[in-house]
Coordinates of C-alpha atoms in Angstrom, one line a residue:
M1 CA -26.8 -4.3 -2.4
A2 CA -25.0 -7.2 -3.9
E3 CA -21.9 -8.6 -2.2
A4 CA -18.4 -8.2 -3.7
Y5 CA -16.0 -11.2 -3.7
I6 CA -12.3 -11.4 -4.4
Y7 CA -11.4 -14.1 -6.9
D8 CA -7.7 -13.5 -7.5
A9 CA -4.9 -11.1 -6.7
V10 CA -1.5 -10.8 -8.3
R11 CA 1.5 -8.5 -8.0
T12 CA 4.8 -8.1 -9.6
P13 CA 8.0 -8.2 -7.5
R14 CA 9.2 -4.8 -6.3
G15 CA 12.3 -3.6 -8.1
K16 CA 14.7 -1.0 -6.7
G17 CA 13.4 2.5 -7.8
K18 CA 16.8 3.5 -9.2
S19 CA 18.4 3.4 -12.6
T20 CA 20.3 0.4 -11.3
G21 CA 17.1 -1.4 -10.3
S22 CA 16.2 -4.6 -12.2
L23 CA 12.9 -3.1 -13.5
H24 CA 14.2 0.3 -14.6
E25 CA 14.0 -0.7 -18.3
I26 CA 10.4 -1.9 -17.9
T27 CA 7.8 0.8 -18.4
S28 CA 4.8 1.5 -16.3
L29 CA 2.7 0.2 -19.2
Q30 CA 4.5 -3.1 -19.2
L31 CA 4.2 -3.5 -15.5
A32 CA 0.5 -2.9 -15.6
T33 CA 0.0 -5.0 -18.7
Q34 CA 1.8 -8.0 -17.2
A35 CA -0.3 -7.9 -14.0
L36 CA -3.5 -7.7 -16.1
K37 CA -2.4 -10.6 -18.3
A38 CA -1.6 -12.7 -15.3
I39 CA -5.1 -12.2 -14.0
K40 CA -6.5 -13.2 -17.4
E41 CA -4.4 -16.2 -17.9
R42 CA -4.6 -17.6 -14.4
N43 CA -8.4 -17.5 -14.4
N44 CA -9.0 -18.3 -18.1
L45 CA -10.9 -15.1 -18.0
D46 CA -13.4 -14.0 -20.6
T47 CA -12.4 -10.3 -20.5
S48 CA -15.6 -9.2 -22.1
K49 CA -17.2 -9.9 -18.7
V50 CA -14.8 -7.4 -17.0
D51 CA -16.6 -4.1 -17.0
D52 CA -13.9 -1.9 -15.7
V53 CA -10.3 -1.7 -14.6
I54 CA -9.4 0.8 -11.9
M55 CA -5.7 1.4 -11.3
G56 CA -4.0 3.7 -8.7
C57 CA -1.2 5.8 -10.0
V58 CA 0.2 8.7 -7.9
T59 CA 2.4 10.3 -10.5
P60 CA 0.2 10.2 -13.7
I61 CA 2.5 12.1 -16.0
G62 CA 4.6 11.4 -19.0
E63 CA 4.7 7.7 -20.0
Q64 CA 2.7 6.9 -16.8
G65 CA 0.0 9.5 -17.6
S66 CA -3.1 9.7 -19.9
D67 CA -5.2 7.1 -18.1
I68 CA -2.6 4.3 -17.8
A69 CA -5.4 1.8 -16.8
R70 CA -7.3 2.0 -20.1
I71 CA -4.0 1.9 -22.1
A72 CA -2.9 -1.2 -20.2
V73 CA -6.3 -2.8 -20.8
L74 CA -5.8 -2.4 -24.5
N75 CA -2.1 -3.5 -24.3
A76 CA -3.1 -6.7 -22.3
D77 CA -5.5 -7.7 -25.1
Y78 CA -8.6 -7.4 -23.0
S79 CA -11.9 -7.0 -24.7
E80 CA -12.3 -3.4 -26.1
T81 CA -15.5 -3.2 -24.0
T82 CA -13.5 -3.3 -20.8
A83 CA -13.2 0.3 -19.6
G84 CA -10.2 1.7 -17.6
V85 CA -9.7 4.6 -15.2
Q86 CA -6.7 5.9 -13.2
V87 CA -7.3 7.2 -9.6
D88 CA -5.0 9.0 -7.1
R89 CA -5.5 9.0 -3.4
F90 CA -1.7 9.3 -2.8
C91 CA -0.3 6.2 -1.1
A92 CA -3.7 4.6 -0.7
S93 CA -4.5 4.7 -4.5
G94 CA -4.2 1.0 -5.1
L95 CA -6.5 0.1 -2.2
E96 CA -8.9 2.9 -3.2
A97 CA -9.0 1.4 -6.7
C98 CA -10.0 -2.0 -5.2
N99 CA -12.7 -0.3 -3.1
I100 CA -14.1 1.5 -6.1
A101 CA -14.1 -1.9 -8.0
A102 CA -16.0 -3.5 -5.1
A103 CA -18.4 -0.5 -4.9
K104 CA -19.2 -0.9 -8.6
V105 CA -20.0 -4.6 -8.0
M106 CA -22.1 -3.9 -4.9
T107 CA -24.2 -1.3 -6.6
G108 CA -24.7 -3.4 -9.8
E109 CA -22.8 -1.0 -12.0
A110 CA -20.3 -3.8 -12.7
D111 CA -20.5 -7.6 -12.5
M112 CA -16.7 -8.0 -12.6
A113 CA -14.0 -5.4 -12.2
I114 CA -10.3 -5.3 -11.5
G115 CA -8.6 -2.9 -8.9
G116 CA -4.9 -2.4 -8.3
G117 CA -2.3 0.0 -9.4
V118 CA 1.1 0.8 -10.9
E119 CA 4.1 3.0 -10.2
A120 CA 7.5 2.9 -11.9
M121 CA 9.3 5.2 -9.5
S122 CA 12.7 4.7 -11.2
R123 CA 11.3 6.1 -14.4
V124 CA 8.7 8.6 -13.2
P125 CA 10.1 10.2 -10.1
M126 CA 7.8 10.9 -7.1
G127 CA 6.5 14.4 -7.1
S128 CA 7.4 15.1 -10.7
N129 CA 3.7 16.0 -11.4
G130 CA 3.8 18.9 -9.0
G131 CA 0.8 20.1 -6.9
A132 CA -0.5 23.1 -5.1
W133 CA -0.2 21.9 -1.5
A134 CA 3.6 22.2 -1.3
S135 CA 4.1 25.1 -3.7
N136 CA 1.1 27.5 -3.2
P137 CA 1.4 29.5 0.0
E138 CA -2.3 30.0 0.1
I139 CA -2.9 26.4 1.2
A140 CA 0.6 25.5 2.5
M141 CA 0.5 28.1 5.3
K142 CA -3.1 27.6 6.4
S143 CA -2.6 23.8 6.7
Y144 CA 0.9 24.0 8.2
F145 CA 2.4 22.0 5.3
A146 CA 5.5 19.9 6.1
P147 CA 6.9 16.9 4.2
Q148 CA 5.8 13.4 5.2
G149 CA 9.1 12.6 6.9
I150 CA 8.7 15.5 9.3
G151 CA 5.2 14.2 10.1
A152 CA 6.7 10.7 10.8
D153 CA 9.3 12.2 13.1
L154 CA 6.6 14.3 14.8
I155 CA 4.5 11.1 15.4
A156 CA 7.6 9.5 17.0
T157 CA 8.2 12.6 19.2
K158 CA 4.6 13.1 20.2
Y159 CA 3.8 9.5 21.0
G160 CA 7.1 8.5 22.6
F161 CA 8.9 6.3 20.0
S162 CA 12.7 6.5 20.2
R163 CA 15.3 5.8 17.6
D164 CA 15.8 2.3 19.0
D165 CA 12.0 1.7 18.8
V166 CA 11.7 2.6 15.1
D167 CA 15.0 0.8 14.3
A168 CA 13.9 -2.4 16.1
Y169 CA 10.6 -2.3 14.2
A170 CA 12.5 -2.0 10.9
V171 CA 14.8 -4.9 11.8
E172 CA 11.8 -7.1 12.5
S173 CA 10.1 -6.1 9.2
Q174 CA 13.2 -7.2 7.3
K175 CA 13.4 -10.5 9.2
R176 CA 9.7 -11.2 8.6
A177 CA 10.0 -10.4 4.9
A178 CA 13.1 -12.6 4.4
Q179 CA 11.4 -15.5 6.3
A180 CA 8.2 -15.1 4.2
W181 CA 10.2 -15.3 1.0
K182 CA 12.2 -18.2 2.3
E183 CA 9.0 -20.1 3.1
G184 CA 7.4 -19.3 -0.2
R185 CA 4.5 -17.3 1.3
F186 CA 4.4 -14.9 -1.6
K187 CA 4.6 -17.4 -4.4
K188 CA 0.8 -17.6 -4.9
S189 CA 0.5 -14.0 -5.9
V190 CA 3.9 -12.8 -7.3
V191 CA 4.2 -13.0 -11.0
A192 CA 7.7 -12.6 -12.4
V193 CA 8.3 -9.6 -14.7
K194 CA 9.6 -10.6 -18.1
D195 CA 11.2 -8.8 -21.1
Q196 CA 9.9 -8.8 -24.7
L197 CA 11.6 -12.2 -25.3
G198 CA 9.9 -13.8 -22.3
V199 CA 13.0 -13.9 -20.2
T200 CA 12.5 -13.3 -16.5
I201 CA 13.9 -9.9 -15.4
L202 CA 12.9 -10.1 -11.8
G203 CA 11.1 -12.8 -9.7
H204 CA 11.6 -11.5 -6.2
D205 CA 11.4 -8.4 -4.1
E206 CA 14.7 -6.7 -4.7
T207 CA 15.2 -4.7 -1.5
V208 CA 14.7 -7.3 1.2
R209 CA 17.7 -7.4 3.6
G210 CA 17.2 -10.1 6.1
D211 CA 20.6 -9.6 7.6
T212 CA 19.7 -6.1 8.8
T213 CA 20.6 -5.4 12.5
M214 CA 20.3 -2.6 15.0
Q215 CA 24.0 -2.0 14.4
T216 CA 23.7 -1.6 10.7
L217 CA 20.8 0.8 11.1
A218 CA 22.6 2.8 13.7
A219 CA 25.2 3.9 11.1
L220 CA 22.5 5.7 9.1
N221 CA 21.9 9.4 9.7
P222 CA 18.4 10.9 10.1
S223 CA 16.9 11.7 6.7
F224 CA 14.8 14.7 7.7
E225 CA 16.8 16.6 10.3
Q226 CA 18.2 19.1 7.8
M227 CA 14.8 19.5 6.3
G228 CA 13.4 20.2 9.7
Q229 CA 16.1 22.8 10.4
M230 CA 15.0 24.6 7.2
A231 CA 11.9 25.8 9.0
F232 CA 9.6 22.8 8.8
D233 CA 10.2 21.8 12.5
D234 CA 9.0 25.3 13.4
V235 CA 6.0 25.0 11.2
V236 CA 4.7 21.8 12.8
K237 CA 5.5 23.1 16.3
Q238 CA 3.1 25.9 15.6
R239 CA 0.4 23.3 15.0
Y240 CA 1.6 21.2 18.0
P241 CA 2.9 23.7 20.6
E242 CA 3.1 20.9 23.2
V243 CA 6.1 19.5 21.3
E244 CA 9.3 21.4 22.4
K245 CA 11.7 19.7 19.9
I246 CA 11.3 17.3 17.1
N247 CA 13.3 14.1 17.6
H248 CA 14.4 13.1 14.1
V249 CA 14.6 9.3 14.1
H250 CA 13.6 8.2 10.6
H251 CA 16.1 7.3 7.9
A252 CA 16.3 5.1 4.8
G253 CA 16.4 2.0 6.8
N254 CA 13.2 2.5 8.8
S255 CA 11.2 4.1 6.1
S256 CA 9.5 2.6 3.0
G257 CA 11.8 2.0 0.0
I258 CA 11.3 3.6 -3.4
V259 CA 10.5 0.8 -5.9
D260 CA 8.7 -0.1 -9.1
G261 CA 5.8 -2.5 -9.3
A262 CA 2.1 -3.2 -10.2
S263 CA -0.8 -5.1 -8.7
A264 CA -4.2 -6.4 -9.9
V265 CA -7.1 -7.8 -7.9
L266 CA -10.1 -9.5 -9.5
I267 CA -13.4 -8.6 -7.8
G268 CA -16.9 -9.6 -8.9
S269 CA -20.4 -10.7 -7.9
K270 CA -21.2 -14.3 -6.9
E271 CA -23.4 -14.7 -10.0
M272 CA -20.7 -13.6 -12.4
G273 CA -18.1 -15.8 -10.6
D274 CA -20.4 -18.8 -10.9
A275 CA -21.0 -18.1 -14.6
L276 CA -17.3 -17.9 -15.3
G277 CA -16.5 -21.0 -13.2
L278 CA -14.5 -19.0 -10.6
K279 CA -14.3 -19.8 -6.9
P280 CA -14.4 -16.8 -4.5
R281 CA -11.5 -16.6 -2.0
A282 CA -12.9 -13.8 0.2
R283 CA -15.8 -11.4 0.6
I284 CA -15.2 -7.7 1.0
K285 CA -17.1 -6.8 4.2
G286 CA -16.6 -3.1 4.0
F287 CA -14.3 -0.1 3.3
A288 CA -13.9 3.5 4.3
S289 CA -11.8 6.6 3.9
I290 CA -11.3 9.5 6.3
G291 CA -9.5 12.8 6.5
S292 CA -7.0 13.5 9.3
E293 CA -4.9 16.4 10.5
P294 CA -2.7 17.2 7.5
S295 CA 0.4 18.6 9.2
I296 CA 1.2 15.4 11.1
M297 CA -0.4 13.7 8.1
L298 CA 0.2 10.0 8.9
T299 CA -2.3 9.2 11.7
G300 CA -5.2 8.3 9.4
P301 CA -4.9 4.5 9.7
S302 CA -6.1 4.4 13.3
L303 CA -8.9 6.8 12.7
V304 CA -10.2 5.1 9.5
T305 CA -10.0 1.7 11.2
I306 CA -12.2 3.0 14.1
K307 CA -14.6 4.5 11.6
L308 CA -14.9 1.3 9.5
L309 CA -15.1 -1.1 12.4
K310 CA -17.9 1.0 13.9
K311 CA -19.8 0.8 10.6
L312 CA -19.4 -3.0 10.6
G313 CA -20.3 -3.4 14.2
M314 CA -16.8 -4.8 15.0
D315 CA -14.0 -4.2 17.5
P316 CA -10.2 -4.1 16.8
K317 CA -10.0 -7.4 18.6
D318 CA -12.3 -9.0 16.1
I319 CA -9.7 -8.7 13.3
D320 CA -7.4 -11.7 13.0
L321 CA -4.7 -10.0 11.0
Y322 CA -3.7 -6.4 10.0
E323 CA -1.8 -5.1 7.0
L324 CA -0.7 -1.4 7.4
N325 CA 1.6 0.0 4.8
E326 CA 5.0 0.7 6.4
A327 CA 5.5 4.2 5.1
F328 CA 7.5 4.9 8.2
A329 CA 8.1 2.8 11.3
S330 CA 6.4 5.3 13.6
V331 CA 3.1 5.0 11.6
V332 CA 2.8 1.4 12.4
L333 CA 3.9 1.8 16.0
R334 CA 1.3 4.5 16.6
M335 CA -1.5 2.4 15.2
M336 CA -0.5 -0.6 17.4
Q337 CA -0.3 1.7 20.4
H338 CA -3.6 3.5 19.7
L339 CA -5.7 0.4 19.1
D340 CA -3.8 -2.0 21.3
I341 CA -2.9 -4.3 18.4
P342 CA -0.3 -6.9 19.2
H343 CA 2.7 -7.1 16.9
E344 CA 2.0 -10.7 16.1
K345 CA -1.2 -9.6 14.3
M346 CA 0.4 -6.8 12.4
N347 CA 2.3 -7.1 9.1
V348 CA 3.3 -10.7 9.8
N349 CA 5.2 -11.1 6.5
G350 CA 7.0 -7.8 6.8
G351 CA 6.2 -4.7 4.8
A352 CA 7.3 -1.7 2.8
I353 CA 10.3 -1.0 5.0
A354 CA 11.7 -4.3 3.7
M355 CA 10.0 -4.6 0.3
G356 CA 9.3 -1.1 -0.8
H357 CA 6.3 1.1 -1.6
P358 CA 5.4 1.5 -5.3
L359 CA 3.0 4.3 -4.5
G360 CA 0.0 3.6 -6.7
A361 CA 0.3 -0.2 -6.5
T362 CA 0.9 -0.9 -2.8
G363 CA -2.7 -1.0 -1.7
G364 CA -3.5 -3.8 -4.2
M365 CA -0.3 -5.6 -3.2
I366 CA -1.0 -5.7 0.5
L367 CA -4.6 -6.7 -0.1
G368 CA -3.3 -9.7 -2.0
T369 CA -0.8 -10.4 0.8
M370 CA -3.6 -10.4 3.3
L371 CA -5.7 -12.7 1.2
D372 CA -2.8 -15.2 0.9
E373 CA -1.9 -15.0 4.6
L374 CA -5.5 -15.6 5.8
E375 CA -5.5 -18.8 3.7
R376 CA -2.1 -19.9 4.7
S377 CA -2.7 -19.4 8.5
D378 CA -6.3 -20.5 8.4
K379 CA -7.6 -17.3 9.7
E380 CA -10.9 -15.5 8.8
T381 CA -10.8 -11.7 8.9
G382 CA -8.2 -9.2 7.9
L383 CA -8.0 -5.4 7.8
I384 CA -5.9 -3.6 5.2
T385 CA -5.0 0.1 5.6
L386 CA -2.6 2.8 4.6
C387 CA -1.7 6.3 5.7
V388 CA -2.2 8.9 3.0
G389 CA -0.6 12.2 2.0
A390 CA -2.3 15.5 3.0
G391 CA -3.8 13.7 6.0
M392 CA -6.1 10.8 5.2
G393 CA -6.6 7.1 5.8
T394 CA -8.2 4.3 3.8
A395 CA -9.1 0.8 5.0
T396 CA -10.8 -2.4 3.8
V397 CA -12.0 -5.5 5.8
I398 CA -12.1 -8.8 4.0
E399 CA -13.4 -12.2 5.2
R400 CA -12.5 -15.6 3.8
V401 CA -15.2 -17.7 2.3

């Protein structure tokens, strides 16, 4: 098996996923196109050497449908020989895309590939493509279906995280993200989104609120309490009878924000990198995915981390830094609790609570964030992971070279 190396990683800023957001007038195609163009231009890349582009996209419908990866390849003026494919593993789609790109390189199918993703949530609303799990009683009843927010509150209840705990985590995420932007920690990877005239539309993450406090969060009502009262609390209590009452602690301020954005990660063999005059920045040591209990849904990151580290002959303490997508505060608190990970190793530059979660793109974004932070802090090994809808987890370990 060949080794797969990361040569570059870029992402757009995240724009508010509303009609008032700065990126609302920018299509998914343009977001993906600008990320691919940045990879090409930054590396003076001969795109005829890029075998495939794999892009995560969780709502592949309408203008975001019909294999957005291949259409973006054509729009970014890549060689017509560069293929493109869209993948969907819910929230982990962008990281799964990078793992597929790495697997293609490792097996020799590709010498150079790009992973990443795109999601314009202000234009293509989450869930607008439908799906059987939530709507078909045949599967919903047997798997104790409940929305993700109920699962997040169930994690908080089952593992002992209070409203103060999740709010305190959210405040710290905002502070870390604001500090990271202030210190320029993202400037290596963030490429401004521009309009057709080349005018910058957005050059920074739009939802960071560094002045967030426990007091401001205390004013927010729980987002999923009413939903729970509509029978979903009773559904998950059937699956977890040891839980007497769900404590609804999550709200807009301690959950991931709805945003627009795109990411692209250039992955290739050492031989192709040498031929193109590119210097590898990291080696992909390994990756894995796992299924987890679908009703609580969001406990997969710990489980897939255990699975992957066992494959690699490693221990959680061997990892210098962790990036776990902040879908909800309790997800991160549970992983730190389960694997005894200190907060100073986890999401050191903040996460999706502060910056948002553009579903299909996030995995590629946080992979790039990890790469930059390992270099900035002179550390060696990082693990990137995300919780996943329907009960799954995906993880990747990278090592600086």
